[in-house]
Amino acid sequence: DQQVKQNSPSLSVQEGRISILNCDYTNSMFDYFLWYKKYPAEGPTFLISISSIKDKNEDGRFTVFLNKSAKHLSLHIVPSQPGDSAVYFCAARASYGQNFVFGPGTRLSVLP
Amino acid sequence: KAGVTQTPRYLIKTRGQQVTLSCSPISGHRSVSWYQQTPGQGLQFLFEYFSETQRNKGNFPGRFSGRQFSNSRSEMNVSTLELGDSALYLCASSPSGMNTEAFFGQGTRLTVV
C-alpha cells in the first residue's frame, strides 16, 4: 500500500518549457514534504520542501504547490533545462521526527 | 565539507551469505537513515539511527539490522541474503533528523546471485 504515489513513471518536456511533476499521498497526517532529484550513479539530492502550513514554496526555477484537501503536491520547473533530466522523488513525513516516505519517482527528460 | 560516504560502491554476494555496508555521515550530523531502492518501488525506509540508538524502523524482516557508532558512522547488515535483496542501498544523514532535509550518499549497489 503506497502512501506516496507518483503516477507518471516518465515525462518528456522541451527545453525552455514548463515541467510539472505530480505527487499524491493518502495519509492525511503528512505535514512536511520534500522533492529530491537523482542522477544515475549518484544519491538523491534535496531540491525543495514545503510545510503543510503553506500552499506554495518557491526557489529559483523550482516551485512546489501543496493542495491539502486533494492530498496532492506538484513540482514546477520553469524554464526546463537539459540538466534537469533526472529522476524526481516526492517524499512526505507524518509527524515531527518520523521517517520520510518516498514515492516511486518520475523520470524527467528535457529535450534540447 | 565532505559529503556522505558509502562503502563499498558495488558488491556481489551469493544467496545465503551475509553482507555489511558502511556509511560515514557528514561531519556533525548525528542522524543516519538507510533506504533500499529497487526499480519501481522508490526508496523504502529501513531504519534510522540517532546518537547510537535506533529511533525509527521500517517494515523489513529481521535479517536487516544496523548499528551506529559513537562517531556517528553507521553499518547495515543483511544476513541470509536472498535474490530479492538485490538493490541500491542508500544512506542519508542529517543534523538531527527532524524537520530537515537529508543528505544522501551515492549508495551501495548490492547484487545477490
PDB file of C-alpha atoms in Angstrom:
ATOM      1  CA  ASP A   1       0.000   0.000   0.000  1.00  0.00           C
ATOM      2  CA  GLN A   2       1.855   3.050  -1.289  1.00  0.00           C
ATOM      3  CA  GLN A   3       1.211   6.105   0.827  1.00  0.00           C
ATOM      4  CA  VAL A   4       3.029   8.372  -1.631  1.00  0.00           C
ATOM      5  CA  LYS A   5       2.265   7.953  -5.314  1.00  0.00           C
ATOM      6  CA  GLN A   6       3.839   9.387  -8.412  1.00  0.00           C
ATOM      7  CA  ASN A   7       1.595   8.073 -11.134  1.00  0.00           C
ATOM      8  CA  SER A   8       3.716   9.188 -14.077  1.00  0.00           C
ATOM      9  CA  PRO A   9       6.804   6.977 -14.359  1.00  0.00           C
ATOM     10  CA  SER A  10       8.228   9.296 -17.011  1.00  0.00           C
ATOM     11  CA  LEU A  11       7.778  12.737 -18.532  1.00  0.00           C
ATOM     12  CA  SER A  12       9.342  14.426 -21.557  1.00  0.00           C
ATOM     13  CA  VAL A  13       9.441  18.190 -21.944  1.00  0.00           C
ATOM     14  CA  GLN A  14      11.023  20.551 -24.461  1.00  0.00           C
ATOM     15  CA  GLU A  15      13.838  22.769 -23.224  1.00  0.00           C
ATOM     16  CA  GLY A  16      12.540  26.152 -22.095  1.00  0.00           C
ATOM     17  CA  ARG A  17       9.033  24.896 -21.364  1.00  0.00           C
ATOM     18  CA  ILE A  18       7.485  24.135 -18.000  1.00  0.00           C
ATOM     19  CA  SER A  19       7.878  20.716 -16.357  1.00  0.00           C
ATOM     20  CA  ILE A  20       5.146  19.684 -13.938  1.00  0.00           C
ATOM     21  CA  LEU A  21       5.737  16.647 -11.758  1.00  0.00           C
ATOM     22  CA  ASN A  22       2.857  15.380  -9.647  1.00  0.00           C
ATOM     23  CA  CYS A  23       2.631  13.549  -6.366  1.00  0.00           C
ATOM     24  CA  ASP A  24      -0.378  12.244  -4.456  1.00  0.00           C
ATOM     25  CA  TYR A  25      -0.478  10.979  -0.878  1.00  0.00           C
ATOM     26  CA  THR A  26      -3.026   9.099   1.166  1.00  0.00           C
ATOM     27  CA  ASN A  27      -2.002   9.826   4.761  1.00  0.00           C
ATOM     28  CA  SER A  28      -3.725  12.998   5.984  1.00  0.00           C
ATOM     29  CA  MET A  29      -1.226  13.167   8.848  1.00  0.00           C
ATOM     30  CA  PHE A  30       1.649  14.011   6.494  1.00  0.00           C
ATOM     31  CA  ASP A  31       2.785  17.528   7.339  1.00  0.00           C
ATOM     32  CA  TYR A  32       6.119  18.015   5.617  1.00  0.00           C
ATOM     33  CA  PHE A  33       7.017  17.298   2.019  1.00  0.00           C
ATOM     34  CA  LEU A  34      10.234  17.308   0.017  1.00  0.00           C
ATOM     35  CA  TRP A  35      11.360  16.819  -3.541  1.00  0.00           C
ATOM     36  CA  TYR A  36      14.642  15.121  -4.390  1.00  0.00           C
ATOM     37  CA  LYS A  37      16.412  14.789  -7.724  1.00  0.00           C
ATOM     38  CA  LYS A  38      18.529  11.784  -8.592  1.00  0.00           C
ATOM     39  CA  TYR A  39      21.054  11.375 -11.392  1.00  0.00           C
ATOM     40  CA  PRO A  40      22.286   7.896 -12.386  1.00  0.00           C
ATOM     41  CA  ALA A  41      25.049   6.551 -10.141  1.00  0.00           C
ATOM     42  CA  GLU A  42      24.519   9.342  -7.618  1.00  0.00           C
ATOM     43  CA  GLY A  43      22.499   9.628  -4.427  1.00  0.00           C
ATOM     44  CA  PRO A  44      19.347  11.787  -4.354  1.00  0.00           C
ATOM     45  CA  THR A  45      19.916  15.493  -3.785  1.00  0.00           C
ATOM     46  CA  PHE A  46      17.473  17.739  -1.997  1.00  0.00           C
ATOM     47  CA  LEU A  47      15.598  20.246  -4.167  1.00  0.00           C
ATOM     48  CA  ILE A  48      12.831  21.953  -2.240  1.00  0.00           C
ATOM     49  CA  SER A  49      10.479  21.397   0.688  1.00  0.00           C
ATOM     50  CA  ILE A  50       7.083  22.607   1.845  1.00  0.00           C
ATOM     51  CA  SER A  51       5.320  22.501   5.174  1.00  0.00           C
ATOM     52  CA  SER A  52       1.607  21.802   5.446  1.00  0.00           C
ATOM     53  CA  ILE A  53       1.012  25.330   6.753  1.00  0.00           C
ATOM     54  CA  LYS A  54       1.915  26.678   3.315  1.00  0.00           C
ATOM     55  CA  ASP A  55       0.473  26.076  -0.122  1.00  0.00           C
ATOM     56  CA  LYS A  56       3.422  27.272  -2.164  1.00  0.00           C
ATOM     57  CA  ASN A  57       7.184  27.475  -1.858  1.00  0.00           C
ATOM     58  CA  GLU A  58       9.498  28.887  -4.489  1.00  0.00           C
ATOM     59  CA  ASP A  59      13.245  28.590  -5.005  1.00  0.00           C
ATOM     60  CA  GLY A  60      14.583  29.955  -8.263  1.00  0.00           C
ATOM     61  CA  ARG A  61      13.238  27.883 -11.142  1.00  0.00           C
ATOM     62  CA  PHE A  62      11.576  25.421  -8.781  1.00  0.00           C
ATOM     63  CA  THR A  63       8.149  25.894  -7.194  1.00  0.00           C
ATOM     64  CA  VAL A  64       6.247  23.366  -5.133  1.00  0.00           C
ATOM     65  CA  PHE A  65       2.481  23.629  -4.706  1.00  0.00           C
ATOM     66  CA  LEU A  66       0.546  21.815  -1.994  1.00  0.00           C
ATOM     67  CA  ASN A  67      -3.200  21.155  -2.105  1.00  0.00           C
ATOM     68  CA  LYS A  68      -4.013  19.618   1.261  1.00  0.00           C
ATOM     69  CA  SER A  69      -7.684  18.994   0.547  1.00  0.00           C
ATOM     70  CA  ALA A  70      -6.767  16.993  -2.559  1.00  0.00           C
ATOM     71  CA  LYS A  71      -3.705  15.443  -0.885  1.00  0.00           C
ATOM     72  CA  HIS A  72      -1.713  16.496  -3.886  1.00  0.00           C
ATOM     73  CA  LEU A  73       1.520  18.320  -4.478  1.00  0.00           C
ATOM     74  CA  SER A  74       3.311  19.284  -7.629  1.00  0.00           C
ATOM     75  CA  LEU A  75       6.759  20.494  -8.597  1.00  0.00           C
ATOM     76  CA  HIS A  76       7.025  23.080 -11.352  1.00  0.00           C
ATOM     77  CA  ILE A  77      10.320  23.700 -13.124  1.00  0.00           C
ATOM     78  CA  VAL A  78      10.415  26.832 -15.257  1.00  0.00           C
ATOM     79  CA  PRO A  79      12.184  27.061 -17.623  1.00  0.00           C
ATOM     80  CA  SER A  80      13.243  23.436 -18.003  1.00  0.00           C
ATOM     81  CA  GLN A  81      16.873  22.778 -18.904  1.00  0.00           C
ATOM     82  CA  PRO A  82      18.567  19.624 -20.240  1.00  0.00           C
ATOM     83  CA  GLY A  83      20.492  19.380 -16.958  1.00  0.00           C
ATOM     84  CA  ASP A  84      17.163  18.888 -15.187  1.00  0.00           C
ATOM     85  CA  SER A  85      16.874  15.438 -16.783  1.00  0.00           C
ATOM     86  CA  ALA A  86      16.830  13.075 -13.802  1.00  0.00           C
ATOM     87  CA  VAL A  87      14.516  11.021 -11.621  1.00  0.00           C
ATOM     88  CA  TYR A  88      12.458  13.110  -9.220  1.00  0.00           C
ATOM     89  CA  PHE A  89      11.233  11.704  -5.920  1.00  0.00           C
ATOM     90  CA  CYS A  90       8.488  13.124  -3.777  1.00  0.00           C
ATOM     91  CA  ALA A  91       8.733  12.399  -0.029  1.00  0.00           C
ATOM     92  CA  ALA A  92       6.364  13.003   2.884  1.00  0.00           C
ATOM     93  CA  ARG A  93       6.548  12.741   6.662  1.00  0.00           C
ATOM     94  CA  ALA A  94       3.729  12.019   9.084  1.00  0.00           C
ATOM     95  CA  SER A  95       4.897  13.923  12.096  1.00  0.00           C
ATOM     96  CA  TYR A  96       7.873  15.652  13.544  1.00  0.00           C
ATOM     97  CA  GLY A  97      10.762  13.222  13.805  1.00  0.00           C
ATOM     98  CA  GLN A  98       9.200  10.405  11.838  1.00  0.00           C
ATOM     99  CA  ASN A  99      10.861   8.910   8.794  1.00  0.00           C
ATOM    100  CA  PHE A 100      10.116  10.148   5.300  1.00  0.00           C
ATOM    101  CA  VAL A 101       8.023   8.035   2.932  1.00  0.00           C
ATOM    102  CA  PHE A 102       9.166   8.250  -0.676  1.00  0.00           C
ATOM    103  CA  GLY A 103       7.240   7.874  -3.895  1.00  0.00           C
ATOM    104  CA  PRO A 104       8.477   5.622  -6.729  1.00  0.00           C
ATOM    105  CA  GLY A 105       9.864   8.533  -8.718  1.00  0.00           C
ATOM    106  CA  THR A 106       9.244  10.177 -12.095  1.00  0.00           C
ATOM    107  CA  ARG A 107      11.922  10.210 -14.783  1.00  0.00           C
ATOM    108  CA  LEU A 108      12.062  13.654 -16.412  1.00  0.00           C
ATOM    109  CA  SER A 109      13.686  14.067 -19.811  1.00  0.00           C
ATOM    110  CA  VAL A 110      14.240  17.600 -21.041  1.00  0.00           C
ATOM    111  CA  LEU A 111      14.811  17.580 -24.772  1.00  0.00           C
ATOM    112  CA  PRO A 112      17.088  20.225 -26.347  1.00  0.00           C
TER     113      PRO A 112
ATOM    114  CA  LYS B   1      32.790  19.722   3.999  1.00  0.00           C
ATOM    115  CA  ALA B   2      32.909  16.091   2.885  1.00  0.00           C
ATOM    116  CA  GLY B   3      29.612  14.519   1.882  1.00  0.00           C
ATOM    117  CA  VAL B   4      28.086  11.225   2.935  1.00  0.00           C
ATOM    118  CA  THR B   5      30.420   8.351   2.071  1.00  0.00           C
ATOM    119  CA  GLN B   6      29.221   4.831   1.492  1.00  0.00           C
ATOM    120  CA  THR B   7      31.456   1.809   1.046  1.00  0.00           C
ATOM    121  CA  PRO B   8      31.719  -0.298  -0.919  1.00  0.00           C
ATOM    122  CA  ARG B   9      30.107   1.139  -4.052  1.00  0.00           C
ATOM    123  CA  TYR B  10      29.437  -2.251  -5.599  1.00  0.00           C
ATOM    124  CA  LEU B  11      29.099  -5.701  -4.107  1.00  0.00           C
ATOM    125  CA  ILE B  12      28.255  -9.141  -5.455  1.00  0.00           C
ATOM    126  CA  LYS B  13      27.217 -11.811  -2.993  1.00  0.00           C
ATOM    127  CA  THR B  14      25.780 -15.322  -3.154  1.00  0.00           C
ATOM    128  CA  ARG B  15      22.425 -16.353  -1.728  1.00  0.00           C
ATOM    129  CA  GLY B  16      22.701 -17.307   1.923  1.00  0.00           C
ATOM    130  CA  GLN B  17      25.716 -15.121   2.601  1.00  0.00           C
ATOM    131  CA  GLN B  18      25.691 -12.053   4.764  1.00  0.00           C
ATOM    132  CA  VAL B  19      26.874  -8.553   3.942  1.00  0.00           C
ATOM    133  CA  THR B  20      27.841  -5.421   5.848  1.00  0.00           C
ATOM    134  CA  LEU B  21      27.565  -1.955   4.314  1.00  0.00           C
ATOM    135  CA  SER B  22      29.165   1.136   5.771  1.00  0.00           C
ATOM    136  CA  CYS B  23      28.115   4.787   5.885  1.00  0.00           C
ATOM    137  CA  SER B  24      30.083   7.792   7.102  1.00  0.00           C
ATOM    138  CA  PRO B  25      27.784  10.799   7.585  1.00  0.00           C
ATOM    139  CA  ILE B  26      28.608  14.443   7.099  1.00  0.00           C
ATOM    140  CA  SER B  27      30.690  15.722   9.987  1.00  0.00           C
ATOM    141  CA  GLY B  28      28.431  16.925  12.791  1.00  0.00           C
ATOM    142  CA  HIS B  29      25.390  15.008  11.596  1.00  0.00           C
ATOM    143  CA  ARG B  30      24.016  12.682  14.243  1.00  0.00           C
ATOM    144  CA  SER B  31      21.121  11.087  12.352  1.00  0.00           C
ATOM    145  CA  VAL B  32      21.741   8.346   9.812  1.00  0.00           C
ATOM    146  CA  SER B  33      18.947   6.677   7.834  1.00  0.00           C
ATOM    147  CA  TRP B  34      19.120   3.705   5.486  1.00  0.00           C
ATOM    148  CA  TYR B  35      16.928   3.125   2.422  1.00  0.00           C
ATOM    149  CA  GLN B  36      16.562   0.367  -0.130  1.00  0.00           C
ATOM    150  CA  GLN B  37      15.873   1.393  -3.713  1.00  0.00           C
ATOM    151  CA  THR B  38      14.519  -1.081  -6.233  1.00  0.00           C
ATOM    152  CA  PRO B  39      13.093  -0.320  -9.690  1.00  0.00           C
ATOM    153  CA  GLY B  40       9.526   0.980  -9.452  1.00  0.00           C
ATOM    154  CA  GLN B  41       9.473   0.939  -5.643  1.00  0.00           C
ATOM    155  CA  GLY B  42      11.108   4.218  -4.834  1.00  0.00           C
ATOM    156  CA  LEU B  43      13.094   4.428  -1.636  1.00  0.00           C
ATOM    157  CA  GLN B  44      11.922   2.072   1.075  1.00  0.00           C
ATOM    158  CA  PHE B  45      12.893   3.136   4.588  1.00  0.00           C
ATOM    159  CA  LEU B  46      14.904   0.576   6.531  1.00  0.00           C
ATOM    160  CA  PHE B  47      15.841   2.309   9.782  1.00  0.00           C
ATOM    161  CA  GLU B  48      17.200   5.454  11.342  1.00  0.00           C
ATOM    162  CA  TYR B  49      19.866   5.820  13.991  1.00  0.00           C
ATOM    163  CA  PHE B  50      20.446   8.836  16.185  1.00  0.00           C
ATOM    164  CA  SER B  51      23.162   9.001  18.829  1.00  0.00           C
ATOM    165  CA  GLU B  52      23.818   5.255  18.568  1.00  0.00           C
ATOM    166  CA  THR B  53      20.153   4.361  19.123  1.00  0.00           C
ATOM    167  CA  GLN B  54      17.674   3.070  16.581  1.00  0.00           C
ATOM    168  CA  ARG B  55      14.968   5.722  16.533  1.00  0.00           C
ATOM    169  CA  ASN B  56      12.742   4.541  13.664  1.00  0.00           C
ATOM    170  CA  LYS B  57      12.320   1.266  11.855  1.00  0.00           C
ATOM    171  CA  GLY B  58      10.656   0.345   8.579  1.00  0.00           C
ATOM    172  CA  ASN B  59       8.858  -2.841   7.575  1.00  0.00           C
ATOM    173  CA  PHE B  60      11.784  -5.081   6.761  1.00  0.00           C
ATOM    174  CA  PRO B  61      12.482  -8.562   8.139  1.00  0.00           C
ATOM    175  CA  GLY B  62      14.876  -9.103  10.989  1.00  0.00           C
ATOM    176  CA  ARG B  63      17.580 -10.171   8.534  1.00  0.00           C
ATOM    177  CA  PHE B  64      18.179  -6.458   8.076  1.00  0.00           C
ATOM    178  CA  SER B  65      19.923  -4.840  11.006  1.00  0.00           C
ATOM    179  CA  GLY B  66      22.096  -1.869  11.685  1.00  0.00           C
ATOM    180  CA  ARG B  67      24.080  -0.018  14.238  1.00  0.00           C
ATOM    181  CA  GLN B  68      25.667   3.357  14.799  1.00  0.00           C
ATOM    182  CA  PHE B  69      28.972   4.094  16.443  1.00  0.00           C
ATOM    183  CA  SER B  70      29.929   6.935  18.744  1.00  0.00           C
ATOM    184  CA  ASN B  71      31.425   8.860  15.804  1.00  0.00           C
ATOM    185  CA  SER B  72      28.011   8.615  14.042  1.00  0.00           C
ATOM    186  CA  ARG B  73      29.303   6.189  11.414  1.00  0.00           C
ATOM    187  CA  SER B  74      26.751   3.518  10.700  1.00  0.00           C
ATOM    188  CA  GLU B  75      26.750  -0.017   9.387  1.00  0.00           C
ATOM    189  CA  MET B  76      23.941  -2.047   7.909  1.00  0.00           C
ATOM    190  CA  ASN B  77      23.980  -5.819   7.906  1.00  0.00           C
ATOM    191  CA  VAL B  78      21.889  -8.225   5.872  1.00  0.00           C
ATOM    192  CA  SER B  79      22.066 -11.888   6.808  1.00  0.00           C
ATOM    193  CA  THR B  80      20.990 -14.932   4.803  1.00  0.00           C
ATOM    194  CA  LEU B  81      20.858 -12.988   1.563  1.00  0.00           C
ATOM    195  CA  GLU B  82      18.050 -13.603  -0.901  1.00  0.00           C
ATOM    196  CA  LEU B  83      17.888 -12.772  -4.604  1.00  0.00           C
ATOM    197  CA  GLY B  84      15.260 -10.126  -3.820  1.00  0.00           C
ATOM    198  CA  ASP B  85      17.751  -8.237  -1.679  1.00  0.00           C
ATOM    199  CA  SER B  86      19.499  -7.069  -4.837  1.00  0.00           C
ATOM    200  CA  ALA B  87      19.075  -3.303  -4.746  1.00  0.00           C
ATOM    201  CA  LEU B  88      20.740   0.048  -4.296  1.00  0.00           C
ATOM    202  CA  TYR B  89      21.178   0.754  -0.601  1.00  0.00           C
ATOM    203  CA  LEU B  90      21.295   4.438   0.253  1.00  0.00           C
ATOM    204  CA  CYS B  91      22.398   6.101   3.420  1.00  0.00           C
ATOM    205  CA  ALA B  92      21.320   9.622   4.358  1.00  0.00           C
ATOM    206  CA  SER B  93      22.497  11.877   7.139  1.00  0.00           C
ATOM    207  CA  SER B  94      21.070  14.982   8.742  1.00  0.00           C
ATOM    208  CA  PRO B  95      21.948  17.085  11.783  1.00  0.00           C
ATOM    209  CA  SER B  96      19.097  15.799  13.893  1.00  0.00           C
ATOM    210  CA  GLY B  97      16.733  14.023  11.511  1.00  0.00           C
ATOM    211  CA  MET B  98      13.906  16.341  12.479  1.00  0.00           C
ATOM    212  CA  ASN B  99      12.185  18.733  10.094  1.00  0.00           C
ATOM    213  CA  THR B 100      15.171  18.999   7.797  1.00  0.00           C
ATOM    214  CA  GLU B 101      16.225  17.506   4.542  1.00  0.00           C
ATOM    215  CA  ALA B 102      18.651  14.609   4.490  1.00  0.00           C
ATOM    216  CA  PHE B 103      21.856  14.365   2.500  1.00  0.00           C
ATOM    217  CA  PHE B 104      22.363  11.130   0.634  1.00  0.00           C
ATOM    218  CA  GLY B 105      25.446   9.151  -0.218  1.00  0.00           C
ATOM    219  CA  GLN B 106      25.999   7.596  -3.642  1.00  0.00           C
ATOM    220  CA  GLY B 107      24.752   4.245  -2.439  1.00  0.00           C
ATOM    221  CA  THR B 108      25.994   0.671  -2.469  1.00  0.00           C
ATOM    222  CA  ARG B 109      24.776  -1.471  -5.365  1.00  0.00           C
ATOM    223  CA  LEU B 110      24.280  -4.995  -3.982  1.00  0.00           C
ATOM    224  CA  THR B 111      23.757  -7.870  -6.373  1.00  0.00           C
ATOM    225  CA  VAL B 112      22.804 -11.267  -4.983  1.00  0.00           C
ATOM    226  CA  VAL B 113      23.392 -14.213  -7.307  1.00  0.00           C
TER     227      VAL B 113
END
